[in-house]
Short mmCIF file of C-alpha atoms and ligand atoms in Angstrom, two decimals:
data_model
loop_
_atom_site.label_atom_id
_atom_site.label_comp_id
_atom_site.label_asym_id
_atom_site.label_seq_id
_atom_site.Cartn_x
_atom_site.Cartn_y
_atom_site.Cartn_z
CA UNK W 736 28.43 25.26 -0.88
CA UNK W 737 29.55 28.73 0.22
CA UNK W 738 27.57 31.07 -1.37
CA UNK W 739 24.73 29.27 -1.90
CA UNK W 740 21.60 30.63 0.31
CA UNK W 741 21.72 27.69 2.73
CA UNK W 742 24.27 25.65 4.33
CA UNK W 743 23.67 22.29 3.76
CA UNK W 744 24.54 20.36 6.77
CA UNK W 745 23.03 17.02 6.23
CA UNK W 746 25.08 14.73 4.45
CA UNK W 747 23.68 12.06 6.50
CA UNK W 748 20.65 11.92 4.90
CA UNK W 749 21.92 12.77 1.47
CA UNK W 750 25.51 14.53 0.07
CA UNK W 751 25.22 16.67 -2.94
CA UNK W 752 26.04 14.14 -5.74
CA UNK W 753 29.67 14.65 -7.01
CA UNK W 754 30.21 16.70 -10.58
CA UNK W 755 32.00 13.13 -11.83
CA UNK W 756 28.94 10.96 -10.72
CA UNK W 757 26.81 13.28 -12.23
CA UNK W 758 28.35 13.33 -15.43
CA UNK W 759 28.52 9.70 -15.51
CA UNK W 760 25.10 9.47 -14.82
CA UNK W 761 24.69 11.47 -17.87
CA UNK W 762 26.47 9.83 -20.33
CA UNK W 763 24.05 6.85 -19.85
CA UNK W 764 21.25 8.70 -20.10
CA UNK W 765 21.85 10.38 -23.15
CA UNK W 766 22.39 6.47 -24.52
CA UNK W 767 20.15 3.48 -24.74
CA UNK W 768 21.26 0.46 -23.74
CA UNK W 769 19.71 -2.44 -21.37
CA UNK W 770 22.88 -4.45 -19.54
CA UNK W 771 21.88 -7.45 -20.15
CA UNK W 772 21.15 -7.01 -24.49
CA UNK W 773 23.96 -8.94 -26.63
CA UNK W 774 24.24 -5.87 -28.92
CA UNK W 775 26.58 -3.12 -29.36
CA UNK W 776 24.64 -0.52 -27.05
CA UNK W 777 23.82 -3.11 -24.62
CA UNK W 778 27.49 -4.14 -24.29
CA UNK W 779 28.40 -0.48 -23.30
CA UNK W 780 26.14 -0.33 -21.09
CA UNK W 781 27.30 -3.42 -19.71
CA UNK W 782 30.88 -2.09 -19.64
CA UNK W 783 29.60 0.83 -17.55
CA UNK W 784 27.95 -1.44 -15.04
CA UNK W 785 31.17 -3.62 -14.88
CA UNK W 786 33.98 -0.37 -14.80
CA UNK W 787 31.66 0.59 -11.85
CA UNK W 788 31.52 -2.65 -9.88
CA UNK W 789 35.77 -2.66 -10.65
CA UNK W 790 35.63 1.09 -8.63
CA UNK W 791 33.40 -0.23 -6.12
CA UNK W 792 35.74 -3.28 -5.68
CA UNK W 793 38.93 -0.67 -4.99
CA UNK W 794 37.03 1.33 -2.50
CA UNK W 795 36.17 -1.61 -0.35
CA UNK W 796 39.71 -3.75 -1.35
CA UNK W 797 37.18 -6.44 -2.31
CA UNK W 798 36.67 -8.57 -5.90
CA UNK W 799 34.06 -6.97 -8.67
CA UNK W 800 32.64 -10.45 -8.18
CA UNK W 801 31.91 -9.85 -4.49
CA UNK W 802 29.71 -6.82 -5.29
CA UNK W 803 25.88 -7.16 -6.06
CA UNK W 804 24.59 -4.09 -6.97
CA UNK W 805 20.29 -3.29 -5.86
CA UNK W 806 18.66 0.12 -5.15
CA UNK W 807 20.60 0.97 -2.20
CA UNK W 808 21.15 -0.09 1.89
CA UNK W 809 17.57 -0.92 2.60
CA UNK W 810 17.22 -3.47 0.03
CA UNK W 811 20.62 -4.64 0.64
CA UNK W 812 20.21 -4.85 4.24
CA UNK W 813 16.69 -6.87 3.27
CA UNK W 814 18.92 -9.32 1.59
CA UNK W 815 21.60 -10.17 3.77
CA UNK W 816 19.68 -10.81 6.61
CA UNK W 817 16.93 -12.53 4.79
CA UNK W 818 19.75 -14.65 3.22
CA UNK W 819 21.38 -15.15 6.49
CA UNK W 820 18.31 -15.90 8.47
CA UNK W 821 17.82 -18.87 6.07
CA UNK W 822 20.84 -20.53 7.21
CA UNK W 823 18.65 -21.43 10.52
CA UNK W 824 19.15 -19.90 13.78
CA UNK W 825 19.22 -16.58 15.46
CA UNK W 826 19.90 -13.32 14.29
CA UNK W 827 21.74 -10.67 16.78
CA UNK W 828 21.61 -6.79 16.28
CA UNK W 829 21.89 -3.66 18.29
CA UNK W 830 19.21 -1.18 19.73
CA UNK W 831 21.22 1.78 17.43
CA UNK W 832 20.61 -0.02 13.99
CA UNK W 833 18.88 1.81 11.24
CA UNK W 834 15.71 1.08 10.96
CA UNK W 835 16.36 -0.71 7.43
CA UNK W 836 18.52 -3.29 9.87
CA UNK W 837 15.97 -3.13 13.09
CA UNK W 838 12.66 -3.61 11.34
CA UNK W 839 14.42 -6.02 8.64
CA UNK W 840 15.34 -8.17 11.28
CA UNK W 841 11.49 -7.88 13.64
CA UNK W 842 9.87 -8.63 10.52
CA UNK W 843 11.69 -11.56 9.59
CA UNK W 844 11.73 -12.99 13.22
CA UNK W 845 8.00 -11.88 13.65
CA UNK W 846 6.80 -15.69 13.73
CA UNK W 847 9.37 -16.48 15.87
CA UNK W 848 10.19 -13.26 18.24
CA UNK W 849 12.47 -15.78 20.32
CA UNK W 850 14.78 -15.91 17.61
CA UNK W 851 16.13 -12.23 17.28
CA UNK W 852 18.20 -10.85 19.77
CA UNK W 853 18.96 -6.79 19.87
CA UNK W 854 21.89 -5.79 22.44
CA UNK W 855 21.97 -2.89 23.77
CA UNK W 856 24.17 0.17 23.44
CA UNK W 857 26.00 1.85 26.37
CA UNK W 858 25.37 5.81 26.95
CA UNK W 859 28.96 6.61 24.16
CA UNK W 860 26.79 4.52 22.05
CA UNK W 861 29.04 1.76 21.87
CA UNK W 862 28.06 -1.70 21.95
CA UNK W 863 27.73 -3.89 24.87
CA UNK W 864 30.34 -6.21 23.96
CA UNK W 865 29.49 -8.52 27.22
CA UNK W 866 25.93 -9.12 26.06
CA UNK W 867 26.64 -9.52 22.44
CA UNK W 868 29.12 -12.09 23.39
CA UNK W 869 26.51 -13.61 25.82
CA UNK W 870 23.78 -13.88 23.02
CA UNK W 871 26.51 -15.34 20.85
CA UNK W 872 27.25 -17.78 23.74
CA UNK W 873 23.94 -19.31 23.37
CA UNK W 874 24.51 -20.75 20.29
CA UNK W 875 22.42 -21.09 17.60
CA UNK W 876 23.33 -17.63 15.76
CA UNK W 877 22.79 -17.46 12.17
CA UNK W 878 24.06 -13.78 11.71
CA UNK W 879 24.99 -10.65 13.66
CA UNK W 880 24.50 -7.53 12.54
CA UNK W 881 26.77 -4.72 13.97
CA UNK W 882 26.52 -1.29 12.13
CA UNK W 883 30.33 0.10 11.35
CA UNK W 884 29.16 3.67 11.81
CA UNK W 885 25.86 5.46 13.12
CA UNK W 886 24.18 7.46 11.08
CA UNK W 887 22.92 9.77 14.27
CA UNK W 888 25.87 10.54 16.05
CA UNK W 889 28.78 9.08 13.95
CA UNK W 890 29.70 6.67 16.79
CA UNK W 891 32.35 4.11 15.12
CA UNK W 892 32.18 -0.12 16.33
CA UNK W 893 35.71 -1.91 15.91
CA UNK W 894 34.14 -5.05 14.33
CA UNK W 895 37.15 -6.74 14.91
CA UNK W 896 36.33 -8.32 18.73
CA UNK W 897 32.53 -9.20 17.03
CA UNK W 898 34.11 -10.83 14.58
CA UNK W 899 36.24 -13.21 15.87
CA UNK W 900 33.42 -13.91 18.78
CA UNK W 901 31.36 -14.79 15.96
CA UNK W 902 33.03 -16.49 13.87
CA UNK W 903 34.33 -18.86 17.22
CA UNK W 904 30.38 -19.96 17.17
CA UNK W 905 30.16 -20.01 13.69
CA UNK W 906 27.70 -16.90 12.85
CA UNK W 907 28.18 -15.16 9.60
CA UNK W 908 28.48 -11.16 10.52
CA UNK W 909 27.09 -8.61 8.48
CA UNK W 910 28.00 -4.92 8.50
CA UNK W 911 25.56 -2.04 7.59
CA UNK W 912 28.38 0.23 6.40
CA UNK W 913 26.02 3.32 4.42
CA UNK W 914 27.82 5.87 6.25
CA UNK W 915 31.06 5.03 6.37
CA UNK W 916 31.64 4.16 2.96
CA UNK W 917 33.70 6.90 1.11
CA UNK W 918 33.97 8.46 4.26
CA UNK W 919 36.70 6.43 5.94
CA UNK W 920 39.07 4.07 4.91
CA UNK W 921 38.08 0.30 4.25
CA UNK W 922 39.83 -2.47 3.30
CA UNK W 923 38.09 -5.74 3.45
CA UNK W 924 41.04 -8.05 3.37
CA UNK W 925 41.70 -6.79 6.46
CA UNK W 926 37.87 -6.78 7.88
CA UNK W 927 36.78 -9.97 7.81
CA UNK W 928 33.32 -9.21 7.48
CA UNK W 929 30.70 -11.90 5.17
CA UNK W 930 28.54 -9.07 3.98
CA UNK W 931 28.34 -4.98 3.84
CA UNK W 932 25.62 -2.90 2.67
CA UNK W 933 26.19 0.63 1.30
CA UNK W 934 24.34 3.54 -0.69
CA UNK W 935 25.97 5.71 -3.11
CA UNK W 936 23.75 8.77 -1.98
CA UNK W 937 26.21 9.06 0.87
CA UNK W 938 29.30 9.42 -0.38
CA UNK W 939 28.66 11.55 -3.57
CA UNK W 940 26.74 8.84 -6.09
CA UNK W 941 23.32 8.96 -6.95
CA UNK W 942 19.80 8.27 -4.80
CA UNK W 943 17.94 4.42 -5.05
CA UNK W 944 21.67 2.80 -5.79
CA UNK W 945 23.54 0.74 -3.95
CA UNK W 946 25.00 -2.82 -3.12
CA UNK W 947 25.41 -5.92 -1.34
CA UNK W 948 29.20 -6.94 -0.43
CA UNK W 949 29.08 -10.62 -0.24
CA UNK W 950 32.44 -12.65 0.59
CA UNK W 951 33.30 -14.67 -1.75
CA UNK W 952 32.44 -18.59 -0.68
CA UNK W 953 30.26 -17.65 2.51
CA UNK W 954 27.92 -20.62 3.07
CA UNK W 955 24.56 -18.83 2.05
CA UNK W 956 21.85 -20.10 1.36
CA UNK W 957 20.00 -18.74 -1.73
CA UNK W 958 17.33 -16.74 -1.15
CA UNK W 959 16.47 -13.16 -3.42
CA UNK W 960 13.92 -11.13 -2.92
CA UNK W 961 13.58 -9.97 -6.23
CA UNK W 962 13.13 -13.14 -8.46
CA UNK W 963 12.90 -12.46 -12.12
CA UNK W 964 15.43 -11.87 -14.81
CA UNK W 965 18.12 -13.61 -12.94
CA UNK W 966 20.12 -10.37 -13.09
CA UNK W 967 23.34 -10.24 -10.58
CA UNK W 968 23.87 -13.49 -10.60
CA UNK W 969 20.20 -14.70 -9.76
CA UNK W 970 20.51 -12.12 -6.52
CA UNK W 971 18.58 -9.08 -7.52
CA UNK W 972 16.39 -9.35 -10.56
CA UNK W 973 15.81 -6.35 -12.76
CA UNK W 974 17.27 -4.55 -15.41
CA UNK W 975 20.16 -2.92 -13.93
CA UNK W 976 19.72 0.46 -12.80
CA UNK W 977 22.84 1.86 -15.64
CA UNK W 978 22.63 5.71 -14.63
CA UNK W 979 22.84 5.12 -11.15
CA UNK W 980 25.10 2.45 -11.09
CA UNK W 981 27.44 4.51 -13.22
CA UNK W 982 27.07 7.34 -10.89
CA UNK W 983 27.96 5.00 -7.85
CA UNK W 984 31.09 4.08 -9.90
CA UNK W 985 32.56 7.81 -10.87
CA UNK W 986 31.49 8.82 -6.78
CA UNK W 987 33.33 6.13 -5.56
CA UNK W 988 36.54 6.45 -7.49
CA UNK W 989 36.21 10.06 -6.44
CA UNK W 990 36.25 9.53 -3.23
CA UNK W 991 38.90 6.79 -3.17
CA UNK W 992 41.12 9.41 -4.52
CA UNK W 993 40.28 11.86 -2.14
CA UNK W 994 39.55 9.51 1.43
CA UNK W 995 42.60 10.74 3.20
CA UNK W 996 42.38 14.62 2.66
CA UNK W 997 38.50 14.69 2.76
CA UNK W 998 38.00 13.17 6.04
CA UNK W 999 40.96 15.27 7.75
CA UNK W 1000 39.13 17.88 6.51
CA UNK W 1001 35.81 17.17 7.46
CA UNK W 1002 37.28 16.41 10.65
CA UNK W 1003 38.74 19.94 11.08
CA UNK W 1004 35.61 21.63 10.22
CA UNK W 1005 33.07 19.36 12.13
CA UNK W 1006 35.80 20.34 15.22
CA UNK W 1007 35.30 23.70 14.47
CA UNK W 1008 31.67 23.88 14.50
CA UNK W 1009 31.60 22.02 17.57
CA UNK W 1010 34.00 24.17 19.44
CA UNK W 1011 31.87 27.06 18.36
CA UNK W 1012 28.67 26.11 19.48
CA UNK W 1013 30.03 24.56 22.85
CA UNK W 1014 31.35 28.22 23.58
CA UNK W 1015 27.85 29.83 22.54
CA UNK W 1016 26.04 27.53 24.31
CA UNK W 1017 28.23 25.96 27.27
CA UNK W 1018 25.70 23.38 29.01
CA UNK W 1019 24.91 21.88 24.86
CA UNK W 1020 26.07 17.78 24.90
CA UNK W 1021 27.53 16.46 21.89
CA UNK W 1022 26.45 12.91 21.86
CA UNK W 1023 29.02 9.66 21.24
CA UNK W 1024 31.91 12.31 21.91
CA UNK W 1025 33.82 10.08 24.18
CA UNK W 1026 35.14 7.40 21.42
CA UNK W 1027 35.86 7.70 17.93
CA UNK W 1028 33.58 9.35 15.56
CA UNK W 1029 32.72 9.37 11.78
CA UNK W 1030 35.11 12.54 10.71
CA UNK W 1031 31.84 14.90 9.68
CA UNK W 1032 29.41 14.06 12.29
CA UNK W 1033 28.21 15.80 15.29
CA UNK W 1034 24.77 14.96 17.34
CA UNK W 1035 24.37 18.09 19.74
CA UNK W 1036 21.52 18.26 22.67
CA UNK W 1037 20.65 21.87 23.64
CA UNK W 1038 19.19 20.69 26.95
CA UNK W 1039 15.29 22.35 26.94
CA UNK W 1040 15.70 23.46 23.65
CA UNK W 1041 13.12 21.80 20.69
CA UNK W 1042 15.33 20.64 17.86
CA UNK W 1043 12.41 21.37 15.87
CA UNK W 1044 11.95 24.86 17.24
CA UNK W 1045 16.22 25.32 16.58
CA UNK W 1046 15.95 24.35 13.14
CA UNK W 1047 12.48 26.26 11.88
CA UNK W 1048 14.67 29.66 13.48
CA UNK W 1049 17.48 28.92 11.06
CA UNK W 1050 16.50 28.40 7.64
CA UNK W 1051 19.40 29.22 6.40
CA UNK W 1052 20.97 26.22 7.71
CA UNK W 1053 19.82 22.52 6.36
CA UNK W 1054 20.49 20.17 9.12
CA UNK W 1055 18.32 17.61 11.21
CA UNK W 1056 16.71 16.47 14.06
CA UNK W 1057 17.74 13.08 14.10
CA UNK W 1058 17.08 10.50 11.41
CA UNK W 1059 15.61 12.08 8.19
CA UNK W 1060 14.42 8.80 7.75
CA UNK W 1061 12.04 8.90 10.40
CA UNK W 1062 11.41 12.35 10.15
CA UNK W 1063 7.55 13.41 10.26
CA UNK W 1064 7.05 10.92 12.46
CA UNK W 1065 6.85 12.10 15.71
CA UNK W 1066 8.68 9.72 17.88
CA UNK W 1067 12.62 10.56 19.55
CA UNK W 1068 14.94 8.75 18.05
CA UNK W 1069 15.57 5.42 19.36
CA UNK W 1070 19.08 5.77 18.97
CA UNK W 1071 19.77 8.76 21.50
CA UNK W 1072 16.99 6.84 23.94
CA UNK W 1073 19.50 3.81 23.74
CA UNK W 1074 22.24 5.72 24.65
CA UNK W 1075 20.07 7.14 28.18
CA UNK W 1076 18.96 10.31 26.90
CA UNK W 1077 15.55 11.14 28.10
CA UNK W 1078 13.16 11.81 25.70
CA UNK W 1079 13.06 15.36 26.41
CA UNK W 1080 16.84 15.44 25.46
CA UNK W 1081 16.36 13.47 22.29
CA UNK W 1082 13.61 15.93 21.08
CA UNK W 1083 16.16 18.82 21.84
CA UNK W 1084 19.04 17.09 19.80
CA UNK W 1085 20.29 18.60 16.33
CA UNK W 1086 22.21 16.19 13.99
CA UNK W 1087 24.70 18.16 11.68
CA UNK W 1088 26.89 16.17 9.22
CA UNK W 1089 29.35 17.77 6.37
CA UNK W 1090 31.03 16.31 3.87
CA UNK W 1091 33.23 17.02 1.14
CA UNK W 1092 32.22 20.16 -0.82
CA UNK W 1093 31.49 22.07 2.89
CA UNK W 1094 33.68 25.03 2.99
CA UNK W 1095 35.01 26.80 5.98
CA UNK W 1096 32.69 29.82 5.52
CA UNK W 1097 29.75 27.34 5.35
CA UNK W 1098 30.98 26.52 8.85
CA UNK W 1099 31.13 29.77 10.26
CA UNK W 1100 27.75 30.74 8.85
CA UNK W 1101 25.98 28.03 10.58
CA UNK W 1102 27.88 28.55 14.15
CA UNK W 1103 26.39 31.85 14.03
CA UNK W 1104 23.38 30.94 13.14
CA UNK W 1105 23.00 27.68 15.47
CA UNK W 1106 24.22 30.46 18.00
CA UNK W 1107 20.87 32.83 17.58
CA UNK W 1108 18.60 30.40 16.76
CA UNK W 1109 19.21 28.74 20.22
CA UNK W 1110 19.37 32.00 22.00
CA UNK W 1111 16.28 32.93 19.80
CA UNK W 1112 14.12 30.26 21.03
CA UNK W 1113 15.60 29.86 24.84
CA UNK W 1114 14.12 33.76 25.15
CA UNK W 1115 10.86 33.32 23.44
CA UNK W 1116 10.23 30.14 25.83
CA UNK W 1117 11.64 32.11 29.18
CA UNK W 1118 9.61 34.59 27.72
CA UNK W 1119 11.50 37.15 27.49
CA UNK W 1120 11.19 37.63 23.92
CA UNK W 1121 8.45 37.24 21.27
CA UNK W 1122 8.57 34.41 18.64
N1 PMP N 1878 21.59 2.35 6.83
C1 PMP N 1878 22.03 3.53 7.31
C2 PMP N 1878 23.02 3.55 8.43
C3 PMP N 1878 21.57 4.73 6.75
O1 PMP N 1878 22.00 5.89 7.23
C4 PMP N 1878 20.64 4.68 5.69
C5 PMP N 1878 20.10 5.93 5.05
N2 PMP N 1878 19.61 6.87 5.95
C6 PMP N 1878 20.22 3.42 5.23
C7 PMP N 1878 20.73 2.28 5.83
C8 PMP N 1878 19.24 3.27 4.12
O2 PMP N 1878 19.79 3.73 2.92
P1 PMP N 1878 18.85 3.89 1.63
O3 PMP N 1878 17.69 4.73 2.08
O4 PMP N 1878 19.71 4.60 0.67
O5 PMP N 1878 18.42 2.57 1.22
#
């Protein structure tokens, strides 16, 4: 992105789709072809949908017939727990879900509240493994729902320990995996999860794609949302979303081939921009620090600083202040006020997240620029400066 007028520091929200998911994106378009039609169009578009799902299934070290492809995490999140629910019993989340987990989960307890437990986080933004173990302890658990990676501050769970607690009181665990996906390496032979939601818009693929991981012979009850066509296998009705699926496919061989050098990359420069600003501005907190972290992630609270205030004096940098999903809504994220952060200090936080096309220059453009923008705005409110 280096010459470009603005560094684009939010590839939480979105990364810039990769040239190779774009071009397979384009090949379908310039074709017709519906998935599911017996003739000699539909058939190649069907062999596009399946080469993808094969790509998926190497990124995740999973079967093609594990993956269930829908319009990205949201709706798969909607499904798994809506699936899992069914099976009867509780469902058990954390405070620092998305909101596609937290408000999946309220709405489909609302009728009976009793039935959803949400453990909290401790101030790394790690999971309380004592309470999650105590909620699992009370039997009854249909599914728990642990997030591998946060989307705010990049704070990694080992799902191993809330694994094997929950598969000793036989819950099913689902992981909401969007931004880890591409980003880190995954092998699900090894992690025993029953189901994984991802979006391709994270890790290089196109927006409104993305799919359901679901373990192959995990006592589910059936249960779509989308009833129709019987497309996916009866899961998620529709005619397949070709473009985007193909896109999801070329991103995610892309960034199979890549995983190792792009994260210890992104990992260099998201060090680097951190050590920059922590010199420029010494009493700044970078959230989740203390454990390990998504490679290109870095949540950083300029103590009496307005996030919103940093980022309107530095246009030249596109980054966040805390979920872009919940952004124009005024409330602090609930994700830093889990941690302990007062709200204050949540409204002064600035989420940046890089990926694999951010350069080194890119880097050193927005330390400078995170530098004045903070100085900028701590002199206009000291007054001793005018906005
Ligand atoms: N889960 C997490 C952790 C996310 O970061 C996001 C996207 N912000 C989602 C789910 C939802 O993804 P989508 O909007 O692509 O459905």
């Amino acid at each position: 992105m280096a010459g470009d007028t603005v560094v684009y520091l939010d590839y939480n929200a979105t990364a810039p789709m990769r040239p190779e998911a774009v071009e397979a994106a384009l090949a379908v378009f310039r074709n017709v072809g519906n998935a599911s039609s017996m003739h000699h169009p539909g058939r190649s578009a069907s062999t596009r949908v399946e080469s993808a799902r094969n790509h998926l299934a190497d990124l995740l070290g999973c079967s093609a017939k594990e993956i269930f492809f829908t319009s990205g995490a949201t709706e798969a999140n909607n499904l798994a727990l809506h699936a899992a629910y069914a099976r009867g019993g509780h469902i058990v989340t954390t405070s620092v879900e998305h909101p596609a987990v937290l408000e999946t989960a309220r709405a489909i307890t609302a009728e009976a509240p009793e039935t959803l437990t949400v453990v909290p986080v401790d101030s790394d933004g790690e999971v309380n493994l004592p309470s999650l173990f105590a909620a699992l302890d009370g039997g009854d658990v249909a599914v728990v729902s642990v997030m591998i990676a946060n989307n705010e501050t990049g704070v990694l769970t080992d799902l191993n320990p809330i694994i094997e607690a929950a598969r000793a009181a036989g819950a099913l665990v689902h992981t909401d995996a969007t931004q880890y996906v591409g980003r880190l390496p995954l092998d699900l032979n090894e992690l025993d999860v029953d189901l994984l939601s991802l979006s391709a818009h994270k890790f290089g693929g196109p927006q409104g794609v993305g799919a359901l991981f679901l373990r192959r012979g995990t006592s589910l009850p059936y249960r779509p949302i989308l009833v129709g066509g019987g497309h996916e296998r009866g899961w998620r009705a529709g005619t397949l979303n070709v473009a985007g699926i193909a896109g999801l496919g070329a991103a995610a061989e892309a960034a199979r081939q890549r995983l190792a050098v792009e994260a210890e990359r992104s990992c260099k420069l998201r060090d680097a921009l951190e050590a920059a600003i922590v010199t420029a501005v010494p009493d700044c907190r970078i959230n989740g620090a203390h454990g390990a972290r998504l490679p290109g992630v870095t949540s950083v609270t300029f103590p009496g600083v307005p996030a919103d205030a940093v980022l309107a004096s530095m246009p030249e940098v596109a980054a966040s202040d805390g979920s872009a999903c919940s952004s124009g809504a005024q409330t602090p994220s609930h994700v830093l006020l889990a941690m302990g952060l007062s709200r204050e200090d949540a409204d002064s936080t600035v989420r940046f997240s890089l990926g694999y096309a951010t350069t080194e220059q890119d880097i050193e453009k927005a330390a400078a620029a995170v530098t004045r923008a903070v100085h900028q705005v701590r002199a206009v409110m000291s007054g001793t400066a005018s906005p």
